Amino acid sequence: VPEIKKSLLEEALNIIEENKRECRDIGKQGAELIKDGDTILTHCNAGGLATADYGTALALIFTAREQGKRINVYVDETRPLLQGARLTTWELMQAGIETTLICDNMAAQVMKEGRINLVIVGADRIAANGDTANKIGTYGLALLAKAHNIPFYVAAPTSTFDLNLDSGDKIPIEEREAEEITCGFGRRTAPEGIKVYNPAFDVTPARLITAIITEKGIARSPYKDRLKRQVLGWG
């Protein structure tokens, strides 16, 4: 048993170090997309609290800051569990980055006012054609970015890709408990017995994604071949 514990600990530490390197490399690859003075909108949490060290989407922001760029970040609260409000804002504030929290349904108005230069989000799973599953609300944000002609970037490690899936239509979507919506943080906000639909993720079509950033590079549409060649180094 002691040897098993030691082996498990060593493997866990190796995984952490590998993830740290991946996150830093994602930041280095993608920071060039951020200009001095840019304001970025992000969704959910894709920082060190979700992965390790710099995270994925936030890695671009942290690296750009290291490069001396002056940046501001707007953070969607990310309902119903408020990962943006509870986690992302805290991470950015700890890093001394100018941060503004908004409700999810304010993103369109913020874009209309010309406050956003680019959107950066993470990903939970990416299909071979570039369709991307991420926290619920990401798809709507991509549609808004497209309508306002704002670049929409996805940052994720290559381990996120599932090239066995032809498209995002085959990505299973978890449906979570109704209480997350009807009793947010322990307080009932909806009538007893109300029907609830609570998908945890949505899928953003590749056509709405400006580029996908990994630790190995930046891929742009058409993704099906470029994800294999440019990013994954296959074929």
CSV table of C-alpha atoms in Angstrom, one decimal:
chain,number,residue,atom,x,y,z
A,1,VAL,CA,0.0,0.0,0.0
A,2,PRO,CA,2.7,2.6,0.8
A,3,GLU,CA,4.3,2.0,-2.6
A,4,ILE,CA,1.0,2.4,-4.3
A,5,LYS,CA,0.4,5.7,-2.5
A,6,LYS,CA,3.9,6.9,-3.4
A,7,SER,CA,3.3,6.0,-7.1
A,8,LEU,CA,-0.1,7.7,-7.2
A,9,LEU,CA,1.4,10.9,-5.6
A,10,GLU,CA,4.2,11.0,-8.1
A,11,GLU,CA,1.8,10.6,-11.0
A,12,ALA,CA,-0.5,13.3,-9.6
A,13,LEU,CA,2.5,15.7,-9.2
A,14,ASN,CA,3.6,14.9,-12.8
A,15,ILE,CA,0.1,15.7,-14.1
A,16,ILE,CA,0.1,19.0,-12.3
A,17,GLU,CA,3.5,20.0,-13.7
A,18,GLU,CA,2.5,19.0,-17.2
A,19,ASN,CA,-0.7,21.0,-17.0
A,20,LYS,CA,1.2,24.0,-15.7
A,21,ARG,CA,3.5,23.9,-18.8
A,22,GLU,CA,0.5,23.4,-21.1
A,23,CYS,CA,-1.3,26.4,-19.6
A,24,ARG,CA,1.8,28.6,-19.9
A,25,ASP,CA,2.3,27.6,-23.5
A,26,ILE,CA,-1.3,28.3,-24.3
A,27,GLY,CA,-0.8,31.8,-22.9
A,28,LYS,CA,2.4,32.3,-25.0
A,29,GLN,CA,0.7,31.1,-28.1
A,30,GLY,CA,-2.4,33.3,-27.7
A,31,ALA,CA,-1.2,36.5,-26.0
A,32,GLU,CA,-0.3,37.9,-29.5
A,33,LEU,CA,-4.0,38.1,-30.2
A,34,ILE,CA,-4.4,40.7,-27.4
A,35,LYS,CA,-3.4,44.3,-28.1
A,36,ASP,CA,-2.3,46.9,-25.6
A,37,GLY,CA,-5.4,48.6,-24.3
A,38,ASP,CA,-7.8,45.8,-25.2
A,39,THR,CA,-10.9,44.9,-23.2
A,40,ILE,CA,-11.8,41.2,-23.1
A,41,LEU,CA,-15.0,39.4,-22.2
A,42,THR,CA,-14.8,35.9,-20.7
A,43,HIS,CA,-17.3,33.4,-19.5
A,44,CYS,CA,-17.3,30.8,-16.7
A,45,ASN,CA,-13.9,30.0,-15.1
A,46,ALA,CA,-10.9,28.9,-17.1
A,47,GLY,CA,-8.1,29.9,-14.7
A,48,GLY,CA,-5.9,28.1,-12.2
A,49,LEU,CA,-8.9,27.2,-10.0
A,50,ALA,CA,-10.2,25.1,-12.9
A,51,THR,CA,-6.9,23.7,-14.2
A,52,ALA,CA,-3.5,24.6,-12.8
A,53,ASP,CA,-1.3,27.7,-12.7
A,54,TYR,CA,-2.5,30.1,-15.4
A,55,GLY,CA,-5.4,28.2,-16.6
A,56,THR,CA,-6.5,28.2,-20.3
A,57,ALA,CA,-8.5,31.2,-21.3
A,58,LEU,CA,-7.1,33.3,-18.5
A,59,ALA,CA,-3.5,32.2,-19.5
A,60,LEU,CA,-3.8,34.6,-22.5
A,61,ILE,CA,-4.8,37.4,-20.2
A,62,PHE,CA,-2.1,36.7,-17.6
A,63,THR,CA,0.6,36.4,-20.3
A,64,ALA,CA,-0.5,39.6,-22.0
A,65,ARG,CA,-0.2,41.4,-18.7
A,66,GLU,CA,3.3,40.0,-18.2
A,67,GLN,CA,4.2,41.5,-21.6
A,68,GLY,CA,3.3,44.9,-20.3
A,69,LYS,CA,0.0,45.3,-22.1
A,70,ARG,CA,-2.7,47.3,-20.5
A,71,ILE,CA,-5.9,45.2,-20.5
A,72,ASN,CA,-9.3,45.2,-18.9
A,73,VAL,CA,-11.6,42.3,-18.5
A,74,TYR,CA,-15.4,42.0,-18.3
A,75,VAL,CA,-16.6,38.8,-16.6
A,76,ASP,CA,-20.0,37.1,-17.2
A,77,GLU,CA,-21.4,35.9,-13.8
A,78,THR,CA,-22.1,32.5,-15.5
A,79,ARG,CA,-25.5,31.4,-14.2
A,80,PRO,CA,-26.7,29.3,-12.5
A,81,LEU,CA,-23.6,28.5,-10.4
A,82,LEU,CA,-21.9,31.8,-10.9
A,83,GLN,CA,-18.4,30.5,-11.6
A,84,GLY,CA,-17.5,33.8,-13.3
A,85,ALA,CA,-18.6,35.9,-10.3
A,86,ARG,CA,-17.2,33.6,-7.6
A,87,LEU,CA,-14.0,32.4,-9.2
A,88,THR,CA,-12.8,34.3,-12.3
A,89,THR,CA,-13.3,37.7,-10.8
A,90,TRP,CA,-11.3,36.6,-7.7
A,91,GLU,CA,-8.4,35.3,-9.8
A,92,LEU,CA,-8.2,38.4,-11.9
A,93,MET,CA,-8.4,40.7,-9.0
A,94,GLN,CA,-5.6,38.8,-7.2
A,95,ALA,CA,-3.5,39.4,-10.3
A,96,GLY,CA,-4.2,43.1,-10.2
A,97,ILE,CA,-6.1,43.1,-13.5
A,98,GLU,CA,-8.9,45.7,-14.0
A,99,THR,CA,-12.0,43.6,-13.8
A,100,THR,CA,-15.7,44.3,-14.2
A,101,LEU,CA,-18.5,41.8,-13.4
A,102,ILE,CA,-21.7,41.7,-15.4
A,103,CYS,CA,-24.8,39.6,-15.5
A,104,ASP,CA,-24.9,37.1,-18.4
A,105,ASN,CA,-27.8,39.0,-20.1
A,106,MET,CA,-25.8,42.2,-20.2
A,107,ALA,CA,-23.2,41.0,-22.7
A,108,ALA,CA,-25.2,42.2,-25.7
A,109,GLN,CA,-25.5,45.7,-24.4
A,110,VAL,CA,-21.8,45.8,-23.4
A,111,MET,CA,-20.8,44.8,-26.9
A,112,LYS,CA,-23.3,47.3,-28.5
A,113,GLU,CA,-21.6,50.1,-26.5
A,114,GLY,CA,-18.3,49.2,-28.0
A,115,ARG,CA,-16.7,48.1,-24.8
A,116,ILE,CA,-15.4,44.7,-25.9
A,117,ASN,CA,-12.5,44.1,-28.3
A,118,LEU,CA,-12.4,40.3,-28.1
A,119,VAL,CA,-14.0,37.3,-26.3
A,120,ILE,CA,-11.9,34.5,-24.9
A,121,VAL,CA,-13.4,31.3,-23.4
A,122,GLY,CA,-12.2,27.9,-22.4
A,123,ALA,CA,-13.6,24.5,-23.6
A,124,ASP,CA,-14.6,21.2,-22.1
A,125,ARG,CA,-14.6,19.2,-25.3
A,126,ILE,CA,-13.8,20.0,-29.0
A,127,ALA,CA,-14.9,17.9,-31.9
A,128,ALA,CA,-12.9,17.2,-35.0
A,129,ASN,CA,-14.6,20.0,-37.0
A,130,GLY,CA,-14.0,22.6,-34.3
A,131,ASP,CA,-17.4,22.6,-32.7
A,132,THR,CA,-16.8,23.3,-29.0
A,133,ALA,CA,-18.6,22.4,-25.9
A,134,ASN,CA,-18.3,24.7,-23.0
A,135,LYS,CA,-20.2,26.1,-20.0
A,136,ILE,CA,-23.9,26.9,-20.8
A,137,GLY,CA,-24.1,30.4,-22.2
A,138,THR,CA,-21.0,30.2,-24.4
A,139,TYR,CA,-23.0,29.6,-27.6
A,140,GLY,CA,-25.1,32.7,-27.0
A,141,LEU,CA,-22.0,34.7,-26.4
A,142,ALA,CA,-20.5,33.5,-29.7
A,143,LEU,CA,-23.7,34.6,-31.5
A,144,LEU,CA,-23.5,38.0,-29.9
A,145,ALA,CA,-19.8,38.4,-30.8
A,146,LYS,CA,-20.6,37.4,-34.4
A,147,ALA,CA,-23.4,40.0,-34.6
A,148,HIS,CA,-21.1,42.7,-33.3
A,149,ASN,CA,-18.1,41.7,-35.4
A,150,ILE,CA,-16.0,40.8,-32.4
A,151,PRO,CA,-13.4,38.1,-32.5
A,152,PHE,CA,-14.4,35.0,-30.5
A,153,TYR,CA,-11.5,32.8,-29.3
A,154,VAL,CA,-11.4,29.4,-27.6
A,155,ALA,CA,-8.4,28.4,-25.5
A,156,ALA,CA,-7.8,24.8,-24.5
A,157,PRO,CA,-5.1,22.1,-24.3
A,158,THR,CA,-4.9,19.5,-27.1
A,159,SER,CA,-6.2,16.9,-24.6
A,160,THR,CA,-9.6,18.6,-24.9
A,161,PHE,CA,-9.9,17.5,-28.6
A,162,ASP,CA,-12.0,14.4,-29.4
A,163,LEU,CA,-11.1,13.7,-33.0
A,164,ASN,CA,-13.4,10.6,-33.0
A,165,LEU,CA,-16.4,13.0,-33.0
A,166,ASP,CA,-17.1,14.4,-36.4
A,167,SER,CA,-19.1,17.3,-35.0
A,168,GLY,CA,-20.5,18.8,-31.8
A,169,ASP,CA,-23.8,17.2,-32.4
A,170,LYS,CA,-22.3,14.0,-30.9
A,171,ILE,CA,-21.0,15.6,-27.7
A,172,PRO,CA,-23.3,14.4,-24.8
A,173,ILE,CA,-24.6,17.3,-22.8
A,174,GLU,CA,-25.1,16.8,-19.0
A,175,GLU,CA,-28.4,17.9,-17.5
A,176,ARG,CA,-28.1,19.0,-13.9
A,177,GLU,CA,-30.5,19.1,-10.9
A,178,ALA,CA,-33.4,21.5,-11.0
A,179,GLU,CA,-32.5,22.9,-7.6
A,180,GLU,CA,-29.5,24.8,-9.1
A,181,ILE,CA,-32.1,27.1,-10.8
A,182,THR,CA,-35.0,26.9,-8.4
A,183,CYS,CA,-33.0,27.2,-5.2
A,184,GLY,CA,-29.8,29.0,-6.0
A,185,PHE,CA,-27.4,28.9,-3.1
A,186,GLY,CA,-30.1,27.5,-0.8
A,187,ARG,CA,-32.9,30.1,-1.3
A,188,ARG,CA,-36.0,29.2,-3.3
A,189,THR,CA,-36.6,31.6,-6.2
A,190,ALA,CA,-39.2,29.6,-8.2
A,191,PRO,CA,-42.5,28.0,-7.4
A,192,GLU,CA,-42.7,24.4,-6.1
A,193,GLY,CA,-43.3,21.9,-8.9
A,194,ILE,CA,-42.1,24.1,-11.8
A,195,LYS,CA,-40.6,22.2,-14.7
A,196,VAL,CA,-36.9,23.0,-15.2
A,197,TYR,CA,-34.5,22.3,-18.1
A,198,ASN,CA,-30.9,22.7,-16.8
A,199,PRO,CA,-28.2,21.8,-19.4
A,200,ALA,CA,-24.7,22.3,-18.0
A,201,PHE,CA,-23.1,22.9,-21.3
A,202,ASP,CA,-23.8,24.1,-24.9
A,203,VAL,CA,-22.0,23.6,-28.2
A,204,THR,CA,-20.7,26.5,-30.2
A,205,PRO,CA,-20.5,25.8,-33.9
A,206,ALA,CA,-17.0,26.1,-35.4
A,207,ARG,CA,-18.3,28.8,-37.9
A,208,LEU,CA,-18.7,31.2,-34.9
A,209,ILE,CA,-15.1,30.6,-33.6
A,210,THR,CA,-12.4,32.9,-34.9
A,211,ALA,CA,-9.5,30.7,-33.8
A,212,ILE,CA,-8.7,27.9,-31.3
A,213,ILE,CA,-5.6,28.3,-29.2
A,214,THR,CA,-3.7,25.3,-27.7
A,215,GLU,CA,-0.3,24.8,-26.3
A,216,LYS,CA,0.9,23.9,-29.8
A,217,GLY,CA,-0.4,26.8,-31.8
A,218,ILE,CA,-3.3,28.7,-33.2
A,219,ALA,CA,-5.8,27.0,-35.6
A,220,ARG,CA,-8.3,28.8,-37.8
A,221,SER,CA,-11.1,27.6,-40.0
A,222,PRO,CA,-11.4,25.2,-41.7
A,223,TYR,CA,-10.6,23.3,-38.6
A,224,LYS,CA,-11.0,19.6,-39.6
A,225,ASP,CA,-7.6,19.4,-41.3
A,226,ARG,CA,-5.8,22.2,-39.5
A,227,LEU,CA,-6.5,20.8,-36.0
A,228,LYS,CA,-4.7,17.6,-37.0
A,229,ARG,CA,-1.8,19.2,-38.9
A,230,GLN,CA,-1.1,22.6,-37.4
A,231,VAL,CA,-2.1,22.0,-33.8
A,232,LEU,CA,-2.0,18.3,-33.1
A,233,GLY,CA,0.8,17.5,-35.6
A,234,TRP,CA,-1.0,14.5,-37.1
A,235,GLY,CA,-0.8,13.5,-40.7
